[in-house]
PDB file of C-alpha atoms in Angstrom:
ATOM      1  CA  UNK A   1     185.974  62.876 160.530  1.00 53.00           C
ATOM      2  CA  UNK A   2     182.188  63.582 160.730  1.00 56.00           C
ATOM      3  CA  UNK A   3     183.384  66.681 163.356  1.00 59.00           C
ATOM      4  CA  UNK A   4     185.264  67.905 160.358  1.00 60.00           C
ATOM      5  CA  UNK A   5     182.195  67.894 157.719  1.00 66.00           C
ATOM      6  CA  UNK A   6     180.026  69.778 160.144  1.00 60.00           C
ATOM      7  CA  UNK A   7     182.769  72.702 160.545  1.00 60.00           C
ATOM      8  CA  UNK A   8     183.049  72.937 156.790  1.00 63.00           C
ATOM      9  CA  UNK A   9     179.156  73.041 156.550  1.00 61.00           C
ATOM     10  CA  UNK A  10     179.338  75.964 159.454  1.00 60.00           C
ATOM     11  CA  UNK A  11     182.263  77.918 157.394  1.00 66.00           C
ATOM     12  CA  UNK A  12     180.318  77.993 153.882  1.00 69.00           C
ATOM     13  CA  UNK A  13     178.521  80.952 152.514  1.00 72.00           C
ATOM     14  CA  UNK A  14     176.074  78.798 149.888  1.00 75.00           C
ATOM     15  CA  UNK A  15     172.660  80.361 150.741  1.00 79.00           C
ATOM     16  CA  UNK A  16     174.059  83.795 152.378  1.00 83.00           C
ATOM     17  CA  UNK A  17     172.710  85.632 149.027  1.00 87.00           C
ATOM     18  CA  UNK A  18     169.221  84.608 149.483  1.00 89.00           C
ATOM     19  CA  UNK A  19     169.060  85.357 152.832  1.00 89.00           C
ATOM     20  CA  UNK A  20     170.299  89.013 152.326  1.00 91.00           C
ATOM     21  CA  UNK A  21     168.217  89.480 149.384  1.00 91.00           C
ATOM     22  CA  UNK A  22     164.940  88.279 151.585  1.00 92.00           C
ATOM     23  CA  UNK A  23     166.643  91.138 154.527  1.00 93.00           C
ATOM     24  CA  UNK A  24     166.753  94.183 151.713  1.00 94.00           C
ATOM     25  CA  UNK A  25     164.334  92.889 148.775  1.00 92.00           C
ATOM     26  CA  UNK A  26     160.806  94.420 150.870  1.00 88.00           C
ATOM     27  CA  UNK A  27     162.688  98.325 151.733  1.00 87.00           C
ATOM     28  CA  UNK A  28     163.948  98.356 148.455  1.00 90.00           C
ATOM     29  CA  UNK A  29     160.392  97.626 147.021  1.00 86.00           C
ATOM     30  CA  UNK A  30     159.033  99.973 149.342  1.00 82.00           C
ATOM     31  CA  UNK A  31     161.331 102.674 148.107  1.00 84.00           C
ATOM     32  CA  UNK A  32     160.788 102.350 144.288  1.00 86.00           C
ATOM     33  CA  UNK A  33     157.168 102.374 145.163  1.00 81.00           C
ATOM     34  CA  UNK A  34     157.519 105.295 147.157  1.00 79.00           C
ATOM     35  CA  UNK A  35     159.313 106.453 143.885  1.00 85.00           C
ATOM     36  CA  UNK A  36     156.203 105.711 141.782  1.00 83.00           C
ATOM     37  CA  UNK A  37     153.351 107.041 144.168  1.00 80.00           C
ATOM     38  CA  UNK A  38     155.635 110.177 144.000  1.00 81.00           C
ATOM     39  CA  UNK A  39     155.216 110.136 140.322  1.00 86.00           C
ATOM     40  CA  UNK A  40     152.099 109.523 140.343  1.00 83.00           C
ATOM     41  CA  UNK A  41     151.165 112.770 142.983  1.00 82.00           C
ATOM     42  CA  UNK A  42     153.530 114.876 140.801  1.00 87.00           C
ATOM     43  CA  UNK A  43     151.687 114.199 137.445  1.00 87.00           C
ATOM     44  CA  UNK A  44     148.433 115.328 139.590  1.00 85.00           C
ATOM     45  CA  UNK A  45     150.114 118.177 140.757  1.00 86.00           C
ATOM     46  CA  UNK A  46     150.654 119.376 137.410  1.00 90.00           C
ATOM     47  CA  UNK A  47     147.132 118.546 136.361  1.00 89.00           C
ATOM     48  CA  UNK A  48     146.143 120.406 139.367  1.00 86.00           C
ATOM     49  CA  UNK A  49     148.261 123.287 138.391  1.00 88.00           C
ATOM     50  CA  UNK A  50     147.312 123.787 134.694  1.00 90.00           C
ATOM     51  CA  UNK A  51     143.886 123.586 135.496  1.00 87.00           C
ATOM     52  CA  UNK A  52     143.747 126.469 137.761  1.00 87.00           C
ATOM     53  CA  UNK A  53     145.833 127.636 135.060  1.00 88.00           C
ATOM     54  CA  UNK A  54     143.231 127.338 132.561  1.00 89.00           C
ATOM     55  CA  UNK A  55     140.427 128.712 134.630  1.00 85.00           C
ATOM     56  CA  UNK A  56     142.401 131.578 135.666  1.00 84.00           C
ATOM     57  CA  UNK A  57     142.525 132.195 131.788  1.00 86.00           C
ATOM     58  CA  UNK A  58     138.513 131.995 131.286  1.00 87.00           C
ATOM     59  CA  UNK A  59     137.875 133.771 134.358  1.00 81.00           C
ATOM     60  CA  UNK A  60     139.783 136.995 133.008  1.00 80.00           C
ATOM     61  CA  UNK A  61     137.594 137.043 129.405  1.00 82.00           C
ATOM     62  CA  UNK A  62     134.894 139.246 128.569  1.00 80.00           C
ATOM     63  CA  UNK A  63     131.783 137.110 128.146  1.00 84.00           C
ATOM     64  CA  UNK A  64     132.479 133.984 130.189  1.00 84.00           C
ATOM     65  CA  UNK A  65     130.572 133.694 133.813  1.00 84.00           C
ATOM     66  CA  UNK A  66     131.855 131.284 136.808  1.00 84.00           C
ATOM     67  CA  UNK A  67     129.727 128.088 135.552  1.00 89.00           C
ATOM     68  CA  UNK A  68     131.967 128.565 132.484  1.00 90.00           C
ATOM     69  CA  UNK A  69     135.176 128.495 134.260  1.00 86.00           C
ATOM     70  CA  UNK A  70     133.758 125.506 136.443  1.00 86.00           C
ATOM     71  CA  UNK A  71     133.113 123.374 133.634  1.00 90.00           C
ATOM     72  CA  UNK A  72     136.496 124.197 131.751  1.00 90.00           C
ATOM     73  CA  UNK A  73     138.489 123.235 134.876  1.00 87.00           C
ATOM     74  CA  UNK A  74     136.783 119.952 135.275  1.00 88.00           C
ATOM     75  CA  UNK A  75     137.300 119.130 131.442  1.00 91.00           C
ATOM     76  CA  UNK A  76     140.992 120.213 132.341  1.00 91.00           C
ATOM     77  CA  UNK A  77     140.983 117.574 134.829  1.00 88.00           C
ATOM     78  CA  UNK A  78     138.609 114.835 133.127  1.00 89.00           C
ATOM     79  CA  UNK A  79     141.375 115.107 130.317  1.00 91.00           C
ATOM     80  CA  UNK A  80     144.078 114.754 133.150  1.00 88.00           C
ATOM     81  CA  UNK A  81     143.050 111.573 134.006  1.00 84.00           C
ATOM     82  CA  UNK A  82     141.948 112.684 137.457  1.00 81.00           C
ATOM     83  CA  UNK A  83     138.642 111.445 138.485  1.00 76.00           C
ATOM     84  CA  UNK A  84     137.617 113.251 142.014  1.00 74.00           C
ATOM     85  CA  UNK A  85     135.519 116.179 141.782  1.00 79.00           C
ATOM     86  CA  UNK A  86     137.444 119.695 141.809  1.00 81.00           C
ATOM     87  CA  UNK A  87     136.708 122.659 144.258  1.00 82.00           C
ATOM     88  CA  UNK A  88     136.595 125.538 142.327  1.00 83.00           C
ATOM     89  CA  UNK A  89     137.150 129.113 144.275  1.00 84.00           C
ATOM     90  CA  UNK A  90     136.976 132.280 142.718  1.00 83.00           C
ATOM     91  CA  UNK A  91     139.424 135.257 144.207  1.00 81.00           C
ATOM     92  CA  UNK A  92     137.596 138.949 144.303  1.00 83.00           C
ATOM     93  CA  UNK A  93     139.051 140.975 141.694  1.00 81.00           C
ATOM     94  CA  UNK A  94     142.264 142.788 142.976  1.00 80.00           C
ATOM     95  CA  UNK A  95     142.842 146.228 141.900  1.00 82.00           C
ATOM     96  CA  UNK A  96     147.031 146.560 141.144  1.00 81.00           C
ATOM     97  CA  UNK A  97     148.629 150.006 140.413  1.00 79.00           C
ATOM     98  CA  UNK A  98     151.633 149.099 137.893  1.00 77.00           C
ATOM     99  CA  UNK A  99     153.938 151.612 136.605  1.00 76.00           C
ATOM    100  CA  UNK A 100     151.212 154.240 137.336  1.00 75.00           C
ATOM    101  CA  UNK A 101     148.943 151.802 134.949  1.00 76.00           C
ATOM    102  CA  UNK A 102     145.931 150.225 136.829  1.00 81.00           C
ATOM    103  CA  UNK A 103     145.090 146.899 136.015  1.00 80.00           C
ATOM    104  CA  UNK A 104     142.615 144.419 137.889  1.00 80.00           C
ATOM    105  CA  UNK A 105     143.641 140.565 138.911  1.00 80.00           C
ATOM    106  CA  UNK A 106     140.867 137.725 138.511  1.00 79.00           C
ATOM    107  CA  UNK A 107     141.991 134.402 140.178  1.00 82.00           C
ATOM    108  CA  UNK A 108     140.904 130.993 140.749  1.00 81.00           C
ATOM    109  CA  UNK A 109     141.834 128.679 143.138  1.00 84.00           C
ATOM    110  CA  UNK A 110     141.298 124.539 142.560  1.00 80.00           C
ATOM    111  CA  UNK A 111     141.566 122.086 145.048  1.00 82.00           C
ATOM    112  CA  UNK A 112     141.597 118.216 144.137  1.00 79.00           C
ATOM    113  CA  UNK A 113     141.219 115.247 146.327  1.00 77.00           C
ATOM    114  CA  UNK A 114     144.153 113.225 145.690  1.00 67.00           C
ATOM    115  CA  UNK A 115     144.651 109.754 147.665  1.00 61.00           C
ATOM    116  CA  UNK A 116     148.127 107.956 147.600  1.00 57.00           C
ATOM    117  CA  UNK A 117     147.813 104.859 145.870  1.00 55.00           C
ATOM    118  CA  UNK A 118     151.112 102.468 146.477  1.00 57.00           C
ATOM    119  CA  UNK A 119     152.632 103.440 150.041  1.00 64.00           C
ATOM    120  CA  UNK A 120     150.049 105.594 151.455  1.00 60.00           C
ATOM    121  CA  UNK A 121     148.421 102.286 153.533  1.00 62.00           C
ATOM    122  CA  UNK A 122     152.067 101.257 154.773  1.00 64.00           C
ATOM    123  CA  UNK A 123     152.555 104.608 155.543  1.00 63.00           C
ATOM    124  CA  UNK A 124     148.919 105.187 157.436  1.00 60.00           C
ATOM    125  CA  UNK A 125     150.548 102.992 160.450  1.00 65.00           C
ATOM    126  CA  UNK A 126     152.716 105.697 160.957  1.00 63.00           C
ATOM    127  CA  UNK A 127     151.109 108.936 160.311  1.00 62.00           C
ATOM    128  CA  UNK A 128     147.346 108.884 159.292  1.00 59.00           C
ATOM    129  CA  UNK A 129     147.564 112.563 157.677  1.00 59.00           C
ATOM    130  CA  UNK A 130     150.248 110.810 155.086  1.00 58.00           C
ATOM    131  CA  UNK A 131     147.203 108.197 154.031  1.00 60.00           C
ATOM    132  CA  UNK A 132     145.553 110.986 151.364  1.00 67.00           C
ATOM    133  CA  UNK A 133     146.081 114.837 151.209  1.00 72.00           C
ATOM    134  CA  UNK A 134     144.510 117.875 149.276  1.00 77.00           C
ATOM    135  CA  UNK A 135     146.469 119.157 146.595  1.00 79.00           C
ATOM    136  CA  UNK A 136     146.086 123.038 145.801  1.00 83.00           C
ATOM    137  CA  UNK A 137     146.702 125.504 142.931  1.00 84.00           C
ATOM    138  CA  UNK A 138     145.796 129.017 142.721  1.00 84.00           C
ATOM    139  CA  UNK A 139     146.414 131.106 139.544  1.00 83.00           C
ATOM    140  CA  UNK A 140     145.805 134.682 138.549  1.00 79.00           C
ATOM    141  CA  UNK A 141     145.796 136.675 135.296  1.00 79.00           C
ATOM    142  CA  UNK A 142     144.949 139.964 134.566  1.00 75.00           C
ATOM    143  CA  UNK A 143     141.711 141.012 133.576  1.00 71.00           C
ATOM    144  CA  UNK A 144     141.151 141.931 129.859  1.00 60.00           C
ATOM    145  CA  UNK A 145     138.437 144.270 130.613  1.00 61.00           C
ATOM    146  CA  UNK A 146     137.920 147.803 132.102  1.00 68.00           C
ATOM    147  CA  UNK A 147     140.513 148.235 135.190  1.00 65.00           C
ATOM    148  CA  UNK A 148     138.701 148.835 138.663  1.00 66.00           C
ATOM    149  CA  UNK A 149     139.396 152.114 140.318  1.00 68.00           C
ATOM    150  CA  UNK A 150     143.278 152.026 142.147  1.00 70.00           C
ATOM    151  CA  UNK A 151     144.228 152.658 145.195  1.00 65.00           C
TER     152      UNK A 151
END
């Protein structure tokens, strides 16, 4: 009789949910945090984007100099919620023949610091680079001013 119990003990599944949830419960936690961080980088991205966006814009009015684009790209960002200091490049002026009209291209180009958050420790065993990264945006508008000569 007591051989009996301990075969019915061995044959039920009581218990065999927790035990699959502890298996799965840390990857799927690690994959809706992945999901988040991903947010998270995206939203800066943007940021990123429509600041260099925005100084694109001053750069190309009459009357506004390079400390003025500076400053209205790290408002851009302040506003943004991001808190690293920007690098703020400014592209030469680019002569463009279009449609036999010449027209000259100011750009800027802002790079942000940007350091993962939720999975980027986890995933520093693996792959240091994956840890933090630089995220980049260039934009360029055209010039509202007097065209440079074309080629």
């Amino acid at each position: 009789m007591a051989s009996m119990n301990w075969l019915r003990r061995g044959r039920c599944d009581e218990g065999a949910e927790l035990v699959e949830f502890a298996l799965v419960f840390p990857l799927l936690l690690m994959v809706v945090m992945g999901i988040i961080d991903f947010g998270f980088l995206f939203q800066r991205y943007e940021v990123v984007t429509n600041a260099a966006r925005e100084g694109a814009r001053i750069a190309v009015l009459p009357g506004y100099a390079q400390p003025d684009v500076q400053q209205r790209v790290s408002d851009y960002l302040i506003a943004g919620g991001a808190t690293a200091a920007p690098t703020v490049t400014f592209l030469p002026p680019q002569p463009v023949n279009v449609g036999g009209a010449c027209m000259t291209l100011n750009g800027v180009t802002v790079a942000y610091p940007h350091t993962y958050t939720f999975v980027g420790p986890i995933a520093g065993f693996f792959n240091k680079t994956l840890a933090s990264t630089t995220l980049t945006s260039t934009a360029q508008m055209r010039y509202e001013g007097a065209a440079m000569a074309c080629p």
